[in-house]
CSV table of C-alpha atoms and ligand atoms in Angstrom, one decimal:
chain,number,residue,atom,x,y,z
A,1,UNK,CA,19.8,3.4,33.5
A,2,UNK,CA,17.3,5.5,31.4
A,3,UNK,CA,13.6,3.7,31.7
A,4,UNK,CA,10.7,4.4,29.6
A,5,UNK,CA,8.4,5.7,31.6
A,6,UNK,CA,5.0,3.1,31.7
A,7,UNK,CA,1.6,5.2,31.9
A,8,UNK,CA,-0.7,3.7,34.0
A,9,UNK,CA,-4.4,3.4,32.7
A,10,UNK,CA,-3.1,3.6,29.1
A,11,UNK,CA,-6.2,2.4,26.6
A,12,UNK,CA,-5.2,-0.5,25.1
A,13,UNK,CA,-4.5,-0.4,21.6
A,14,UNK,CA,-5.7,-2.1,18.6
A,15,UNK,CA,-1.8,-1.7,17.0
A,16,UNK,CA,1.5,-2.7,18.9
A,17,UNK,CA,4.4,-2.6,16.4
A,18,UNK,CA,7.5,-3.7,17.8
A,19,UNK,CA,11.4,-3.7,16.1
A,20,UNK,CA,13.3,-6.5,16.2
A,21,UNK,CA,16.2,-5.5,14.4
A,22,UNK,CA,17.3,-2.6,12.4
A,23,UNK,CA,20.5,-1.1,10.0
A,24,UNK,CA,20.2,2.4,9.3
A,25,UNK,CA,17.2,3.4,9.0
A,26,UNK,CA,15.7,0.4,7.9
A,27,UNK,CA,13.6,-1.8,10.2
A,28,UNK,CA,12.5,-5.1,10.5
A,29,UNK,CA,9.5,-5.0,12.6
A,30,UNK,CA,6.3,-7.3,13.7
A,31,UNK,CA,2.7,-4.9,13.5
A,32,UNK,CA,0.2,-6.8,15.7
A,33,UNK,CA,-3.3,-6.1,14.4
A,34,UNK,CA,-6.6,-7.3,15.1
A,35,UNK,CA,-6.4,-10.0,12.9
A,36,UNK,CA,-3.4,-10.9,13.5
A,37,UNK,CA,0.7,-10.6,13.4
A,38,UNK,CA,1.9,-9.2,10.2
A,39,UNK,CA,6.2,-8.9,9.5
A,40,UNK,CA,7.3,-5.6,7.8
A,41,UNK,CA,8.3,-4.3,5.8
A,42,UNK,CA,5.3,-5.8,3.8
A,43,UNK,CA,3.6,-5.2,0.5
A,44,UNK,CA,0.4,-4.7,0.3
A,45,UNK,CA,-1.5,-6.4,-2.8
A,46,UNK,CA,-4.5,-4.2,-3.4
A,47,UNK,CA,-8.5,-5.9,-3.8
A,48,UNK,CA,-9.6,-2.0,-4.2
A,49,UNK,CA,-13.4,-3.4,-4.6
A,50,UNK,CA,-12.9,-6.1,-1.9
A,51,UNK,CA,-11.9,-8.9,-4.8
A,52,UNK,CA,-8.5,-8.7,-6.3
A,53,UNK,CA,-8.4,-8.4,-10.2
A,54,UNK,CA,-7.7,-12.3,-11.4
A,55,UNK,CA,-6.4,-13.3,-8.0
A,56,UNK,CA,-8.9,-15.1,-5.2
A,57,UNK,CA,-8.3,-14.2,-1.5
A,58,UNK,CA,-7.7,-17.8,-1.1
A,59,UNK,CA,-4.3,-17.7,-2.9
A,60,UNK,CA,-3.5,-14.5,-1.6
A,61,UNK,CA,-3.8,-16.6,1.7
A,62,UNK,CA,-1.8,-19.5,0.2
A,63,UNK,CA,0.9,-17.3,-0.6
A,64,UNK,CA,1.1,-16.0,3.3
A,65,UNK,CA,-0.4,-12.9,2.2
A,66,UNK,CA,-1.3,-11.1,6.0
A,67,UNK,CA,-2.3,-8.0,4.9
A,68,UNK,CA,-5.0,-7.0,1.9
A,69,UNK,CA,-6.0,-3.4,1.1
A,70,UNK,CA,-9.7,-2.4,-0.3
A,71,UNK,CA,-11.0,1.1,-1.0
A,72,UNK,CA,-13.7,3.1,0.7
A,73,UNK,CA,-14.5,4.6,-2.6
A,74,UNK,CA,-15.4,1.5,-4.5
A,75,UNK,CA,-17.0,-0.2,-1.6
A,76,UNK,CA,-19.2,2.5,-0.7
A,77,UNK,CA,-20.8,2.7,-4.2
A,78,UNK,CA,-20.5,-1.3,-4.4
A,79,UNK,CA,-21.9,-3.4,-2.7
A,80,UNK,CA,-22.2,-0.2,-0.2
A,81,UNK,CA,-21.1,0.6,3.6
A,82,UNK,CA,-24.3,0.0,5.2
A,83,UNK,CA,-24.4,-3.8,3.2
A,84,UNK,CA,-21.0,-4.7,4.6
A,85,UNK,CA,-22.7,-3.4,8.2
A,86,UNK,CA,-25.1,-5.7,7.6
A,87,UNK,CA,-23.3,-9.1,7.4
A,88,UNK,CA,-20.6,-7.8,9.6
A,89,UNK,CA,-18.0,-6.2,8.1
A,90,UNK,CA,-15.4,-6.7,4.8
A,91,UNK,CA,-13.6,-9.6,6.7
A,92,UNK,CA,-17.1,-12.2,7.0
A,93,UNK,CA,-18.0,-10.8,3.5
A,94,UNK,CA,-15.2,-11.7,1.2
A,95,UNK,CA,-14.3,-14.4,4.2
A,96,UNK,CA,-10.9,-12.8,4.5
A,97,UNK,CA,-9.3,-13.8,8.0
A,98,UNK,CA,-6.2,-11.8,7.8
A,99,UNK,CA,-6.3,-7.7,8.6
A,100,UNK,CA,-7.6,-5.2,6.1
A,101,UNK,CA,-6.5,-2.0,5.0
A,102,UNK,CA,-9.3,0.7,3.7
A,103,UNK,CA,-7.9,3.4,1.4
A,104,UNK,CA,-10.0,6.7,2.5
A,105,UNK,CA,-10.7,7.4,-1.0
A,106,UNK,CA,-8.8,10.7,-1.0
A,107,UNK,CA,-6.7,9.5,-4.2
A,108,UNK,CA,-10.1,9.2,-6.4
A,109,UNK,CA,-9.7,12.9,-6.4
A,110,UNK,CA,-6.6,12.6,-8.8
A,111,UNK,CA,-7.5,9.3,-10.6
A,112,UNK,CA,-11.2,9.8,-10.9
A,113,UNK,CA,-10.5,13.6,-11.2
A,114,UNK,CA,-12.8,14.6,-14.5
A,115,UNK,CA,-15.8,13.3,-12.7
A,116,UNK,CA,-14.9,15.2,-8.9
A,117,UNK,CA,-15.1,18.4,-7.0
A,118,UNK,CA,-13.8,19.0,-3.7
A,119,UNK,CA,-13.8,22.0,-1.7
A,120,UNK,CA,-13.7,22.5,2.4
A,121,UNK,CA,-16.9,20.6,3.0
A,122,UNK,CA,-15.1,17.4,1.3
A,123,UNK,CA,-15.4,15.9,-2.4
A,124,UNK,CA,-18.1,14.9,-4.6
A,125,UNK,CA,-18.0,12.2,-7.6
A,126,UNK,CA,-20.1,11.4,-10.3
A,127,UNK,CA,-19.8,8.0,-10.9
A,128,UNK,CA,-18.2,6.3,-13.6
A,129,UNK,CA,-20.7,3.4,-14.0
A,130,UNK,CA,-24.1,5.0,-13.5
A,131,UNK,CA,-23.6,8.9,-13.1
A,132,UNK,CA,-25.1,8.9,-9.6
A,133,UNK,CA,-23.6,11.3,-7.1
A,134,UNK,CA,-21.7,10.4,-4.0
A,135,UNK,CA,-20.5,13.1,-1.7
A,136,UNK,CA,-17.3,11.8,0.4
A,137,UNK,CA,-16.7,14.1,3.1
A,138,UNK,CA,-14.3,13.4,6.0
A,139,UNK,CA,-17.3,12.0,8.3
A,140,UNK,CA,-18.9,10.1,5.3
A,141,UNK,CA,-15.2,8.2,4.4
A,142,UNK,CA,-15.0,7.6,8.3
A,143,UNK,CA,-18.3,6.2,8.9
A,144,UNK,CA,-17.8,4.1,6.0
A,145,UNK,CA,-15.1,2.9,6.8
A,146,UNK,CA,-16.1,2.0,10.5
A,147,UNK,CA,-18.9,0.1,8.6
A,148,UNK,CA,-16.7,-1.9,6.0
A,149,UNK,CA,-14.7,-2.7,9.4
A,150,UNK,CA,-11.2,-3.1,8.8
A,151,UNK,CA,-8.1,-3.4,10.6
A,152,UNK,CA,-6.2,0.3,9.5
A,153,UNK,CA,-8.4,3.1,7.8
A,154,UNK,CA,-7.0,5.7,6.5
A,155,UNK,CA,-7.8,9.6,6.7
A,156,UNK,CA,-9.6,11.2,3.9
A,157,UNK,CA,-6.8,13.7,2.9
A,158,UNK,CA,-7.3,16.0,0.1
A,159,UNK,CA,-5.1,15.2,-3.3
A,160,UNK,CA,-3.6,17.0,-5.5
A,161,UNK,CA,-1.1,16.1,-8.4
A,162,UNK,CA,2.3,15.5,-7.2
A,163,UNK,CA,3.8,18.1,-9.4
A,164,UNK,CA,1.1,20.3,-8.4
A,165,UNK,CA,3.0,23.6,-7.2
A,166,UNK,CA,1.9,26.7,-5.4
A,167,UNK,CA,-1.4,27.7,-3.4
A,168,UNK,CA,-3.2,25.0,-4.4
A,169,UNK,CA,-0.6,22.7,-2.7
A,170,UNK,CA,-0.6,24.4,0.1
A,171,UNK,CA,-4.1,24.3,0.6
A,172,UNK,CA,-4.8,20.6,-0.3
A,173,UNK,CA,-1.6,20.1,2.4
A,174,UNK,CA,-3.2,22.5,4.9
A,175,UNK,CA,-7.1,20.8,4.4
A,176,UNK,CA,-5.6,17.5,5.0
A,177,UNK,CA,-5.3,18.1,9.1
A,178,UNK,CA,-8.2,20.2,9.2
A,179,UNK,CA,-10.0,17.3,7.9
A,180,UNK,CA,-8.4,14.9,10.1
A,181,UNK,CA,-9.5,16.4,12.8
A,182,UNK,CA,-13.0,15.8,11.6
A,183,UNK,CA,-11.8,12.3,10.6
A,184,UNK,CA,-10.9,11.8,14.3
A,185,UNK,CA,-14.1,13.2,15.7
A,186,UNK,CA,-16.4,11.2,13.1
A,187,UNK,CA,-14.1,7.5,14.4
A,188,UNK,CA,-16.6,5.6,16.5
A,189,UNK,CA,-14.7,2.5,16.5
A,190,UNK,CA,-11.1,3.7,18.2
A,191,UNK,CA,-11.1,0.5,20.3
A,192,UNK,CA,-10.1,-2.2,17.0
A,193,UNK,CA,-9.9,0.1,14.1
A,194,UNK,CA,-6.4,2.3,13.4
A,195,UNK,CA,-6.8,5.2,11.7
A,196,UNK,CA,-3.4,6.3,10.2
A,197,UNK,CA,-2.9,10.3,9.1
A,198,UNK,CA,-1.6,10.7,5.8
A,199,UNK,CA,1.4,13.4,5.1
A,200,UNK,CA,0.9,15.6,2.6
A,201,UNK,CA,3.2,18.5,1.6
A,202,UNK,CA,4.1,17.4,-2.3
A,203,UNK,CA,8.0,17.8,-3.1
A,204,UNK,CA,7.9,20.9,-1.0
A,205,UNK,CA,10.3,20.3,2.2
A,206,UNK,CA,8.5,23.1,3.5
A,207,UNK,CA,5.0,22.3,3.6
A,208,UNK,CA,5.7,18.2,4.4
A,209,UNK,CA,7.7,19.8,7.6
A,210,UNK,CA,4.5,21.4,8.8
A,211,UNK,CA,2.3,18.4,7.5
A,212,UNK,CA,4.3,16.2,9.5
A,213,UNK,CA,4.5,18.3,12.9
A,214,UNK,CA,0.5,19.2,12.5
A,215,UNK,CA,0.3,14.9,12.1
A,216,UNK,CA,2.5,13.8,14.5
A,217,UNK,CA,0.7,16.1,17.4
A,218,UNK,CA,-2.6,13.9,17.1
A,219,UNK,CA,-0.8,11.1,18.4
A,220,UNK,CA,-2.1,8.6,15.7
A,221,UNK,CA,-0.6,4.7,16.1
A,222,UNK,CA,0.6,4.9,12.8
A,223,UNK,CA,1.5,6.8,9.8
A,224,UNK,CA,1.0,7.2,6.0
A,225,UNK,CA,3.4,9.2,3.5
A,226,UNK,CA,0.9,10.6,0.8
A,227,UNK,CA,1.3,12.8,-2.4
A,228,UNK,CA,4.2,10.6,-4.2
A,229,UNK,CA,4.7,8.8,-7.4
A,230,UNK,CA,2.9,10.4,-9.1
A,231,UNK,CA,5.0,11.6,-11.7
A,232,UNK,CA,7.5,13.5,-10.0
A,233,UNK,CA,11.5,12.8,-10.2
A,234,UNK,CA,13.5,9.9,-8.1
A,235,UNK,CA,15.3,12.1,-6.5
A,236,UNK,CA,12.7,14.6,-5.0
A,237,UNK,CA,10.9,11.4,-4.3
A,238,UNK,CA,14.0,9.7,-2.6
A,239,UNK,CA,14.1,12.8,-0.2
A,240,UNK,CA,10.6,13.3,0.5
A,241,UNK,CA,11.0,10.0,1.6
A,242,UNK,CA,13.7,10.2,3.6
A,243,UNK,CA,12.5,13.2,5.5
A,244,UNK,CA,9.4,11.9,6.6
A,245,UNK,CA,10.8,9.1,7.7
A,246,UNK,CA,13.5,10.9,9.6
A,247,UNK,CA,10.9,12.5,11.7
A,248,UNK,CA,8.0,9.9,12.0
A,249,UNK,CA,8.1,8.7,15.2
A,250,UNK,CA,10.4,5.4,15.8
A,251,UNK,CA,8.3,3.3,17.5
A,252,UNK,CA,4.9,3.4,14.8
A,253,UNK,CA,4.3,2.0,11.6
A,254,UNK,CA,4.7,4.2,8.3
A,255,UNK,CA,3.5,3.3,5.4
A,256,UNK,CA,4.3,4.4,1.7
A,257,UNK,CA,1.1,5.1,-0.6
A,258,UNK,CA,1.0,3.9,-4.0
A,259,UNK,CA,4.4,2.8,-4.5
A,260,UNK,CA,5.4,-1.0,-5.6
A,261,UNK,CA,7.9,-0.9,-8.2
A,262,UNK,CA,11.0,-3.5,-6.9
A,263,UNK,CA,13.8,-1.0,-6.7
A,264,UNK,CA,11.4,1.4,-4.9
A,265,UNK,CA,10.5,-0.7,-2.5
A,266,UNK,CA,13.9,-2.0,-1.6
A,267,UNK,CA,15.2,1.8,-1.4
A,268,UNK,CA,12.0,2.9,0.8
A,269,UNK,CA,12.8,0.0,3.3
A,270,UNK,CA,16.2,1.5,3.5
A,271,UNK,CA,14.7,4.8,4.1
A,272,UNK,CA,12.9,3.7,6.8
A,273,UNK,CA,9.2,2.3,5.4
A,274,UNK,CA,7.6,-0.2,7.1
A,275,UNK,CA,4.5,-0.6,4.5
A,276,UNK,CA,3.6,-0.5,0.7
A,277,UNK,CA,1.0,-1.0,-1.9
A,278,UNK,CA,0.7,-0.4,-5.4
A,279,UNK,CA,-1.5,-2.0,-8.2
A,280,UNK,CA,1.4,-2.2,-10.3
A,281,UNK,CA,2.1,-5.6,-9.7
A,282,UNK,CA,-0.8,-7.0,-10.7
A,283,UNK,CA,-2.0,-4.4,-13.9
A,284,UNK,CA,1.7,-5.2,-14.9
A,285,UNK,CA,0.9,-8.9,-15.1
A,286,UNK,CA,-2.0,-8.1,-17.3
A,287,UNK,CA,0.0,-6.5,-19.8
A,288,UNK,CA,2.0,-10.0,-19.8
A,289,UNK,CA,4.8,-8.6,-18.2
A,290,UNK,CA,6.8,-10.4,-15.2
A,291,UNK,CA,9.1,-9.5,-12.1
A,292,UNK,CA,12.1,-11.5,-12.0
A,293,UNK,CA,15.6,-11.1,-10.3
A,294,UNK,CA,16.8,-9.8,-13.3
A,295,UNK,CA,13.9,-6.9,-14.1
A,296,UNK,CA,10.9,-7.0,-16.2
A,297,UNK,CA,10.5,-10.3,-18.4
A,298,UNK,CA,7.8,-9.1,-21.7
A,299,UNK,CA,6.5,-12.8,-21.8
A,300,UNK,CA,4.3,-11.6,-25.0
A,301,UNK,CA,7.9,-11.1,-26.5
A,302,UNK,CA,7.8,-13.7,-29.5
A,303,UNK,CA,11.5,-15.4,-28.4
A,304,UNK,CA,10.2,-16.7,-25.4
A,305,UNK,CA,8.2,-19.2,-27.6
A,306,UNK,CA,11.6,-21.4,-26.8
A,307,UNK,CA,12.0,-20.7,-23.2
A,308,UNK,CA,11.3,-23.8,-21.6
A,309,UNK,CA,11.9,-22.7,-18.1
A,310,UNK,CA,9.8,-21.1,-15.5
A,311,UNK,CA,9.8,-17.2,-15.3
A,312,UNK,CA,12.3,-17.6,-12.5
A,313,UNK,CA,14.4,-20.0,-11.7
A,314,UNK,CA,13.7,-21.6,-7.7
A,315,UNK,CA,10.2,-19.5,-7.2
A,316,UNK,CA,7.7,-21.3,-5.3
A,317,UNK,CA,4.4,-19.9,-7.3
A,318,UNK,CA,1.4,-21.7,-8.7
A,319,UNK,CA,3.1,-20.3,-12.5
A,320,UNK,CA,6.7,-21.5,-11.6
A,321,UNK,CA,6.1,-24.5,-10.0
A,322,UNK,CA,4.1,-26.1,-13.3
A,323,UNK,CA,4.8,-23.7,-16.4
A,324,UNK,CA,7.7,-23.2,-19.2
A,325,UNK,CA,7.6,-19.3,-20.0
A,326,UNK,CA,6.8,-20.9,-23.8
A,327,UNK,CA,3.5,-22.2,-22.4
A,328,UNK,CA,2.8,-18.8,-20.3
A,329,UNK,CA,3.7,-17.0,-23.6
A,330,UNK,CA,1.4,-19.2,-25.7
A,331,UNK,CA,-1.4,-18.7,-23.6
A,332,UNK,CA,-1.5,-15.1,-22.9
A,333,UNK,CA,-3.1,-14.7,-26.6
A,334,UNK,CA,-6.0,-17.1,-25.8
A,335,UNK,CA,-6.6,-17.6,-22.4
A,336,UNK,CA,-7.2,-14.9,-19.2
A,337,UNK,CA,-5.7,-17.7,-17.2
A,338,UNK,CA,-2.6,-16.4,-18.4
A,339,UNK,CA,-3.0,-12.9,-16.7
A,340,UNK,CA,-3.9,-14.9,-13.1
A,341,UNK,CA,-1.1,-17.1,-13.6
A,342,UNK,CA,1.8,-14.2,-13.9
A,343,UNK,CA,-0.8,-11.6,-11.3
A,344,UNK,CA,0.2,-14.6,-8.8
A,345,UNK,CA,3.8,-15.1,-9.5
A,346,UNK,CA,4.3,-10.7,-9.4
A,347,UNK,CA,2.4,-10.8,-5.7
A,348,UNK,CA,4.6,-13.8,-4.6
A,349,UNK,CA,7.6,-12.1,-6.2
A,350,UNK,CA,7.1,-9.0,-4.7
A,351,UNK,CA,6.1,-10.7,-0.9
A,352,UNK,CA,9.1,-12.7,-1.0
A,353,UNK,CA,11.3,-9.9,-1.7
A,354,UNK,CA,10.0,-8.2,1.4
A,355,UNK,CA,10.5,-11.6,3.6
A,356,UNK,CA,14.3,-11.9,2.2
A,357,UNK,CA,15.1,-8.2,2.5
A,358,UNK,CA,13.4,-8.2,6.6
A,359,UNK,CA,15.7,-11.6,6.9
A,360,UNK,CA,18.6,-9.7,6.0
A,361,UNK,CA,17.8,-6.2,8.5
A,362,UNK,CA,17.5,-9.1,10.7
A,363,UNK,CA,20.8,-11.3,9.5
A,364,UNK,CA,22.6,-8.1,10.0
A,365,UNK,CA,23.1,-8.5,6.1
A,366,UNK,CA,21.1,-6.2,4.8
A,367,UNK,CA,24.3,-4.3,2.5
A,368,UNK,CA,25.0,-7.8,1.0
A,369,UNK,CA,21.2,-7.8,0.0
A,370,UNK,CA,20.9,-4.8,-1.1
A,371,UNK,CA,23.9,-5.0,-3.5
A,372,UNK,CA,22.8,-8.7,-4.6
A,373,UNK,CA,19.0,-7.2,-5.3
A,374,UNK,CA,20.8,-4.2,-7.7
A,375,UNK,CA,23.6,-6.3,-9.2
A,376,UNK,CA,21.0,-8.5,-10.5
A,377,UNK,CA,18.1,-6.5,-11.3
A,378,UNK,CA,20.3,-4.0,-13.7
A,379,UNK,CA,22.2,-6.7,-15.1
A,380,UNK,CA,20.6,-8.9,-17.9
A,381,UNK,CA,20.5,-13.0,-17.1
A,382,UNK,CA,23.8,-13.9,-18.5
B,401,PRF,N1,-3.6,9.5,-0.6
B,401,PRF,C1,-4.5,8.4,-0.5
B,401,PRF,N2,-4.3,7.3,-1.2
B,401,PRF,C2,-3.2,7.2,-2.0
B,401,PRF,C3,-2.2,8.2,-2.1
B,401,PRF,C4,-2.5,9.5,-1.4
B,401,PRF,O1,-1.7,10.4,-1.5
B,401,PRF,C5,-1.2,7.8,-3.0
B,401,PRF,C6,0.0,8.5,-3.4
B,401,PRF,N3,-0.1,9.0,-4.8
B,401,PRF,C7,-1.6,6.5,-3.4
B,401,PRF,N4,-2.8,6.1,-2.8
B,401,PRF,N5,-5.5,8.5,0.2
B,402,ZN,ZN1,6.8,-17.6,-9.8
């Protein structure tokens, strides 16, 4: 009989993610964090200045929410690291008892990038708001994010466009471990913070294959997949997917970056991802637009005026439980309670897919689901 060998004197860790059940490469998994259990694979709804847009942390909590991510960026400008020090961290200030997520800031460099510069030292913004200067280098993200105090930081990585090609790739893919390893020297709080590496590497199989052997070497408890959908095709994303996951290690989390769109999130679980965020969701349900079974529902569309059912049939939101679509569709031109109402009902839509897709891994049903999930969402109600 083959026995994992137990180290003795092993540091305890703030992470233990253990697999219940998988198909594939798909896992159904429970990730023990500080603040508690959380079952993957999980969305991640996204509060990236520690508040999400239209949506209190309450109701995030109401709707079994476990796991919130904020971003280092934002924070560190407003309300600032060394104020969340101060009262104690993210959690006691936005009075969040689940685990947090930072974002390192490394994507600012590719949304915010007319106002940055980055070169080896790290990156510098102007900012948006005020045109003051902030200089994010590896040991600045780090210490910020050992101030804001949550559950899984991530690496400052350097980020380019996805359909970025040639030395420039290889030199953002390249920077990303060197500044890891300063990431890793600048963590003070190893003992209940996780910092997770992020994979860089594009579409290019070549450069991800070195990204991920430089990663997996540092022996980190868990893993992001960077660089991705941002623009590139499905099927160069499908792969790049698919061969990180193939070579993460088993037993650690991996998380996708960025990506929250239904169908990729069901196809990513079967590749093998544990964890996701996106904004999507909720900037989606600003724009009046719902997730349903059966794809997007345009609520502003003027023939839902004499829809006098819920956005979907059976959901347990706040919106479903007490509104016709008409009166969803009537209010989006007057009131912003319209926008809160459908942000809730696409977070709860999205969580509950991941809850019924882990059931299934763990039903041993997860073909049925998958083929119930697609028959659905590319066929119109009929
Ligand atoms: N790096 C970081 N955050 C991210 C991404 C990334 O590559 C993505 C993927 N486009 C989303 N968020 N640090
Ligand atoms: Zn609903």
């Amino acid at each position: 009989i083959k026995q994992k060998k137990i180290k003795l004197n092993e540091k305890p860790r703030p992470l233990e993610f253990t697999v219940l059940a998988t198909h594939n490469f798909a896992r159904a998994s429970i990730l023990k964090l500080p603040h508690g259990e959380v079952k993957t694979p999980v969305y991640m709804p996204v509060g990236t200045k520690g508040a999400m847009k239209g949506v209190t942390y309450q109701e995030m909590d109401d709707m079994g929410c476990k796991l919130l991510l904020a971003n280092t960026y934002h924070l560190a400008y407003k309300p600032s690291g060394d104020l969340l020090e101060k009262v104690g961290g993210l959690h006691k200030f936005v009075n969040w008892k689940h685990n947090i997520l930072t974002d390192s800031g490394g994507f600012q460099m590719v949304s915010l990038s007319q106002l940055s510069e980055v070169n080896e030292d790290g990156v510098t913004f102007e900012s948006p708001y005020d045109k003051t200067i902030m200089h994010l280098r590896p040991e600045d993200s780090i210490h910020t994010q050992n101030q804001i105090g949550a559950d899984i930081i991530m690496a400052l990585d350097d980020v380019v466009r996805t359909t970025t090609v040639g030395p420039r790739m290889q030199e953002a893919s390249e920077r990303t471990t060197r500044w890891l390893d300063r990431d890793i020297a600048a963590h003070k709080r190893k003992e209940d913070q996780n910092l997770f590496p992020i994979v860089q590497g594009g579409i290019d199989p070549k450069l991800r294959e070195q990204s991920l052997d430089d990663l997996i070497q540092r022996e980190a408890n868990g893993y992001a997949i960077g660089g991705l959908a941002g623009g590139e095709d499905k099927v160069d994303f499908w792969k790049t997917v698919a061969q990180c996951t193939a070579k993460l290690p088993n037993d650690k989390p991996r998380y996708l970056m960025g990506v929250g769109y239904p169908v990729d999130v069901v196809v990513c679980s079967c590749l093998g991802v544990d964890m996701f965020d996106c904004v999507f969701s909720t900037r989606t349900a600003r724009f009046g637009t719902a997730f349903t079974d059966y794809g997007f529902l345009k609520l502003k569309n003027s023939e839902i005026a004499n829809v006098f059912q819920p956005i979907q049939q059976g959901c347990q939101c706040q919106a479903c439980k007490s509104y016709t679509q008409s009166y969803l569709h009537y209010l989006i031109a007057k009131e912003q309670v319209a926008c809160h109402l459908i942000s809730i009902h696409n977070l709860n839509y999205l969580i509950q897919l991941m809850l019924n897709l882990r059931q299934s891994i763990i039903d041993g049903k997860l073909i049925e689901f998958v083929n119930q999930f697609l028959k659905k969402w590319y066929q119109k109600e009929g």
